[in-house]
Coordinates of C-alpha atoms and ligand atoms in Angstrom, one line a residue:
M28 CA 0.2 -0.3 -0.6
A29 CA 1.4 3.3 -0.9
L30 CA 0.3 6.5 0.2
P31 CA -1.7 8.4 -1.0
E32 CA -0.5 12.1 -3.2
P33 CA -1.0 14.7 -2.2
L34 CA -3.7 17.1 -2.4
P35 CA -2.9 20.6 -3.9
W36 CA -5.0 22.6 -1.7
H37 CA -3.6 20.6 1.3
E38 CA -0.8 23.2 0.4
V39 CA -0.7 25.6 2.4
P40 CA -1.5 23.9 5.7
W41 CA 0.9 21.6 4.8
R42 CA 3.8 24.6 4.4
A43 CA 2.9 25.3 7.6
F44 CA 3.6 22.2 9.6
A45 CA 7.0 21.1 7.7
A46 CA 8.2 25.1 8.0
A47 CA 6.8 24.8 12.1
R48 CA 9.0 21.9 12.8
A49 CA 12.3 22.6 9.8
A50 CA 12.4 25.6 12.6
G51 CA 13.2 23.2 15.3
R52 CA 9.6 23.9 16.9
P53 CA 6.9 21.5 15.5
P54 CA 4.1 21.4 17.9
H55 CA 2.7 18.3 20.3
A56 CA -1.0 18.7 18.8
V57 CA -2.3 20.1 16.0
L58 CA -6.1 20.3 14.9
L59 CA -6.8 19.9 11.3
W60 CA -10.7 21.6 10.5
G61 CA -12.4 22.4 7.9
P62 CA -15.8 20.6 5.9
P63 CA -15.9 17.3 5.5
G64 CA -15.0 16.0 1.8
L65 CA -11.0 18.0 1.5
G66 CA -9.4 15.0 2.5
K67 CA -7.9 16.1 6.3
G68 CA -8.1 12.5 7.4
L69 CA -4.9 11.7 4.3
L70 CA -3.7 15.1 5.0
A71 CA -3.2 13.8 8.6
R72 CA -1.0 10.8 7.4
R73 CA 0.4 11.9 5.6
M74 CA 2.6 14.2 8.3
A75 CA 2.5 11.0 10.3
A76 CA 4.8 9.5 7.6
A77 CA 6.8 12.8 7.5
L78 CA 7.8 12.3 10.9
L79 CA 8.4 8.2 10.9
C80 CA 9.9 8.2 7.8
E81 CA 13.1 6.4 6.9
A82 CA 14.2 9.1 4.5
P83 CA 11.6 11.9 4.5
A84 CA 12.5 14.6 2.2
E85 CA 11.1 19.1 2.5
A86 CA 8.5 17.6 0.3
G87 CA 7.2 15.0 2.4
P88 CA 7.8 11.3 3.6
C89 CA 9.7 9.0 0.7
G90 CA 6.3 7.7 0.2
A91 CA 8.8 4.3 -0.4
C92 CA 10.2 3.0 3.2
R93 CA 8.8 0.4 5.3
A94 CA 7.9 3.0 7.4
C95 CA 5.7 5.4 5.3
G96 CA 3.9 1.9 3.7
L97 CA 3.1 1.0 7.2
V98 CA 1.4 4.5 8.3
A99 CA -0.5 4.0 4.7
A100 CA -1.5 0.8 6.0
G101 CA -2.2 2.2 9.0
T102 CA 0.4 -0.3 10.7
H103 CA 3.2 1.6 11.9
P104 CA 4.5 0.8 15.2
D105 CA 4.8 4.3 16.4
L106 CA 1.9 5.6 14.4
V107 CA -2.1 4.9 16.6
L108 CA -5.5 5.7 15.5
A109 CA -8.7 6.3 17.2
A110 CA -11.7 5.9 15.3
P111 CA -15.4 4.9 16.1
E112 CA -16.0 1.6 15.9
E113 CA -18.3 2.6 13.1
P114 CA -19.5 5.9 11.5
G115 CA -21.7 7.8 13.9
R116 CA -21.0 6.5 16.4
P117 CA -18.4 8.4 19.5
I118 CA -14.6 6.7 19.1
P119 CA -14.4 4.5 22.6
V120 CA -12.9 6.0 25.5
D121 CA -10.7 3.2 26.3
A122 CA -9.0 3.6 21.9
V123 CA -8.4 7.8 23.6
R124 CA -7.2 5.8 26.6
E125 CA -5.3 3.3 24.9
L126 CA -3.5 6.6 22.6
A127 CA -2.5 8.2 25.9
A128 CA -0.8 5.6 27.3
R129 CA 0.9 4.9 23.4
L130 CA 2.2 7.9 23.3
A131 CA 3.1 8.3 27.1
L132 CA 5.7 5.2 25.8
A133 CA 8.7 5.5 23.7
S134 CA 9.0 4.8 20.2
H135 CA 9.8 1.0 18.8
G136 CA 11.5 2.4 15.9
G137 CA 13.6 5.7 18.4
G138 CA 12.3 8.1 17.0
W139 CA 8.8 9.9 16.5
R140 CA 5.8 8.5 17.8
V141 CA 1.9 9.6 16.3
A142 CA -1.0 9.6 17.0
I143 CA -4.5 10.8 14.6
L144 CA -7.9 11.5 16.4
E145 CA -10.6 11.5 13.8
P146 CA -13.2 12.9 13.6
A147 CA -12.3 13.6 16.9
E148 CA -15.1 16.2 17.9
R149 CA -17.0 12.2 18.3
M150 CA -15.4 12.4 21.5
N151 CA -17.2 11.8 25.1
V152 CA -16.7 14.2 27.7
A153 CA -14.8 10.8 29.3
A154 CA -12.9 10.6 25.8
A155 CA -12.3 14.6 25.8
N156 CA -10.8 14.2 29.8
A157 CA -8.3 11.5 29.0
L158 CA -6.3 12.8 26.0
L159 CA -6.1 16.5 28.3
K160 CA -3.2 15.6 31.1
T161 CA -1.4 13.7 27.0
L162 CA -2.1 17.8 25.8
E163 CA -1.0 18.9 28.9
E164 CA 2.3 17.0 29.7
P165 CA 2.7 16.1 25.7
G166 CA 6.7 14.2 25.5
P167 CA 9.3 14.9 23.5
D168 CA 8.7 14.0 19.8
T169 CA 5.7 13.4 20.3
L170 CA 2.9 14.1 17.7
L171 CA -1.1 14.0 18.4
V172 CA -3.3 15.2 15.2
L173 CA -7.0 15.8 15.6
V174 CA -9.7 15.4 12.8
S175 CA -12.6 17.4 13.0
H176 CA -15.2 19.0 10.2
L177 CA -17.1 21.0 13.5
P178 CA -14.6 21.6 16.0
G179 CA -16.5 23.9 18.0
R180 CA -17.6 20.4 20.4
L181 CA -14.4 19.8 20.9
P182 CA -14.4 20.9 24.8
P183 CA -12.5 23.9 24.6
T184 CA -10.1 22.6 27.2
V185 CA -9.0 20.5 24.1
R186 CA -9.0 23.1 21.7
S187 CA -7.0 25.5 23.2
R188 CA -4.0 22.8 23.4
C189 CA -4.0 22.7 19.5
H190 CA -1.9 24.6 16.8
R191 CA -4.9 25.4 14.8
L192 CA -4.7 24.2 10.8
R193 CA -7.3 24.9 8.7
V194 CA -8.0 23.1 5.5
P195 CA -9.2 25.6 2.5
V196 CA -12.2 24.6 0.2
P197 CA -9.9 24.4 -3.1
D198 CA -11.2 26.7 -6.0
A199 CA -13.5 26.4 -8.3
E200 CA -11.2 25.5 -10.9
T201 CA -9.3 23.8 -9.1
A202 CA -11.2 21.7 -7.4
R203 CA -12.4 20.5 -11.2
R204 CA -9.6 19.4 -12.7
W205 CA -9.0 17.2 -9.2
L206 CA -11.5 15.0 -10.3
A207 CA -12.3 15.0 -13.6
E208 CA -8.3 13.6 -13.8
R209 CA -9.8 11.3 -10.9
L210 CA -12.9 10.0 -13.0
P211 CA -12.4 10.5 -16.6
E212 CA -15.2 8.6 -17.9
V213 CA -17.5 11.6 -16.0
A214 CA -19.0 14.5 -17.9
E215 CA -18.2 17.6 -17.3
D216 CA -21.3 18.0 -16.7
A217 CA -22.3 15.3 -13.8
L218 CA -18.5 16.2 -12.4
A219 CA -20.1 19.4 -12.1
A220 CA -23.2 18.9 -10.6
A221 CA -21.6 16.6 -7.3
L222 CA -19.0 19.8 -6.5
A223 CA -21.8 21.3 -6.3
A224 CA -23.6 19.2 -3.9
A225 CA -20.4 18.5 -2.2
H226 CA -20.1 22.5 -1.5
G227 CA -17.2 21.9 -3.6
A228 CA -15.0 19.7 -1.7
P229 CA -13.4 17.7 -4.5
L230 CA -13.1 13.5 -2.0
L231 CA -16.7 14.1 -1.2
A232 CA -18.0 15.5 -4.4
E233 CA -15.7 12.0 -5.4
S234 CA -17.3 9.8 -3.0
L235 CA -21.2 11.2 -4.2
S236 CA -20.4 10.4 -8.3
R237 CA -18.7 6.6 -6.9
E238 CA -21.2 5.4 -5.2
G239 CA -24.4 7.1 -6.7
R240 CA -24.8 9.6 -4.1
L241 CA -26.5 11.4 -6.8
A242 CA -29.8 9.5 -6.7
E243 CA -29.5 9.0 -3.4
R244 CA -30.2 13.1 -3.1
A245 CA -32.0 13.5 -5.8
A246 CA -35.1 11.2 -4.3
V247 CA -34.6 12.3 -0.9
L248 CA -35.3 15.9 -3.0
E249 CA -38.4 14.2 -4.6
A250 CA -39.5 13.2 -1.1
W251 CA -39.5 17.1 0.8
L252 CA -41.3 17.9 -2.4
Q253 CA -43.7 16.2 -2.4
A254 CA -44.6 15.6 1.5
A255 CA -46.5 17.8 1.5
R256 CA -48.9 16.2 -1.1
D257 CA -48.3 12.5 0.4
P258 CA -45.8 11.6 3.0
A259 CA -46.7 8.8 3.2
A260 CA -45.1 8.1 0.5
A261 CA -42.3 10.6 1.6
G262 CA -41.0 8.6 5.0
A263 CA -41.2 5.2 3.1
V264 CA -38.5 6.8 0.9
A265 CA -35.5 5.3 4.1
A266 CA -37.3 2.0 4.4
D267 CA -33.0 0.6 3.5
W268 CA -31.4 3.6 4.2
D269 CA -27.8 2.5 7.4
R270 CA -27.3 5.4 9.6
A271 CA -25.0 7.0 7.9
A272 CA -27.9 7.6 4.9
L273 CA -30.6 9.2 7.1
E274 CA -27.4 11.1 8.5
R275 CA -26.6 12.0 5.4
A276 CA -30.5 13.2 4.1
L277 CA -30.9 15.1 6.8
G278 CA -28.1 17.1 6.1
W279 CA -28.6 17.6 2.6
L280 CA -32.7 18.9 4.3
E281 CA -31.3 21.0 6.5
G282 CA -29.1 22.3 3.6
W283 CA -31.7 23.1 1.8
S284 CA -34.2 25.2 4.4
V285 CA -31.7 26.7 4.6
D286 CA -31.4 27.6 0.4
L287 CA -34.6 27.9 0.8
A288 CA -35.4 30.9 3.2
R289 CA -32.4 32.3 0.7
L290 CA -34.6 32.5 -2.5
A291 CA -37.7 33.7 -0.5
A292 CA -35.2 35.8 0.6
G293 CA -34.8 36.9 -3.2
A294 CA -31.3 35.0 -3.0
S295 CA -30.1 34.2 -6.7
A296 CA -28.9 31.0 -7.1
D297 CA -25.1 31.5 -7.1
V298 CA -24.9 32.1 -3.7
L299 CA -27.3 29.1 -2.5
G300 CA -24.9 26.1 -0.6
S301 CA -26.1 23.7 -3.4
P302 CA -27.1 26.5 -6.4
D303 CA -27.9 23.7 -8.9
L304 CA -31.1 22.5 -7.0
A305 CA -32.6 26.0 -7.6
A306 CA -35.3 25.2 -10.1
R307 CA -36.6 22.7 -7.5
L308 CA -36.3 25.2 -4.7
R309 CA -37.7 27.8 -6.3
T310 CA -40.9 25.5 -6.5
L311 CA -41.9 25.3 -3.3
L312 CA -41.6 29.1 -2.3
E313 CA -45.2 30.1 -4.1
G314 CA -47.4 30.2 0.0
L315 CA -45.5 29.8 1.6
D316 CA -45.4 30.6 5.0
L317 CA -41.5 31.1 6.3
S318 CA -42.4 30.6 10.6
R319 CA -43.2 27.1 9.4
L320 CA -39.9 26.7 7.5
H321 CA -37.6 27.9 10.4
R322 CA -39.9 25.7 12.8
F323 CA -39.0 22.9 10.3
H324 CA -35.0 23.4 10.0
G325 CA -35.2 22.6 14.0
R326 CA -36.9 20.2 13.4
V327 CA -34.3 18.7 11.3
R328 CA -31.9 19.6 13.2
R329 CA -33.1 18.1 16.4
A330 CA -33.3 14.5 14.8
R331 CA -29.8 15.7 12.9
R332 CA -28.6 15.3 16.2
L333 CA -31.5 12.8 17.5
A334 CA -29.6 10.2 14.4
R335 CA -25.8 11.6 15.4
E336 CA -26.2 10.7 19.7
S337 CA -29.3 8.9 19.8
Q338 CA -30.3 4.7 19.2
A339 CA -33.2 6.4 18.0
G340 CA -34.6 4.0 14.3
V341 CA -33.9 5.0 10.9
Q342 CA -37.5 5.1 9.4
P343 CA -38.7 6.5 12.7
L344 CA -37.1 10.0 12.5
W345 CA -37.6 10.0 9.0
E346 CA -40.9 10.0 9.1
D347 CA -41.4 12.4 12.2
V348 CA -39.3 15.0 9.9
M349 CA -41.8 14.6 6.8
L350 CA -44.3 14.7 8.8
A351 CA -43.6 17.5 10.3
W352 CA -43.2 19.0 6.6
A353 CA -46.2 17.9 5.0
G354 CA -48.8 18.9 8.6
G355 CA -46.5 22.5 9.5
E356 CA -47.7 21.4 12.9
E357 CA -46.2 23.7 16.0
E358 CA -42.9 22.4 17.3
A359 CA -43.1 20.8 20.8
Ligands
ZN404 ZN1 9.8 7.6 3.1

């Protein structure tokens, strides 16, 4: 397994990291943050590889040595990864304790020890507390990388002890060119639709394209557009969803309700989160009750939170949201 190629939009945070290292003052803890779909986790692995590589160059890890191979495979003995056991669940507190313990031990190779926590916002209070001692008294030659697209959810005690590096969304042309290289068989307008659906994040656009998610997104939109007329059919769309599909659907719905409010205020399509859907969203404008839209937006946010943090069933949560839109009911 090889290390992934560096991504063009990682250049700014990478240079900040490399400069600190070259100056002999690498941070002990880094918070890589930015929207989902930018490859923040890949950047974290390149940082780990740069420190663990047996023949690092100025531009980064060599990508060819044994250490780089082990980092790419996630099996380097001096690299610890902590992540949820399945997407959407919390990072187990035991995984964070294990990570803290291993950062406190001497390295296998006599060099750096690196730990990556992703997504860091999935730490609960106990897990964050288990990490605090590591952050307060980092050992020599240790790097802890926290990866998060919701850094505001991290406890301030954790956030304030990290060197923050923002991973930016690339400009439209960089994103288009990268995606076209990855997906040469996909037509230009389909690439543009995928990038629009991904809010400009190229890796998210790639997975939307590869996994047929654009069709899924279209089905969710149609369900919402039709919910007022046929809430039962709109609810049935979720029949074979897993929790991840529900979270995607609710994420889209939250963005679209904001877009709808923008359209109602007279905004043009190019300022929307999903400009490709402007024409479809405009069909909801006639007779739109803004206070109802506002309540609905709150309802979707609550459902997202429940989907993330509770064991509530996937289909009941979705049906509840569709019924709320159909009935325009009052917020409880
Ligand atoms: Zn190497």
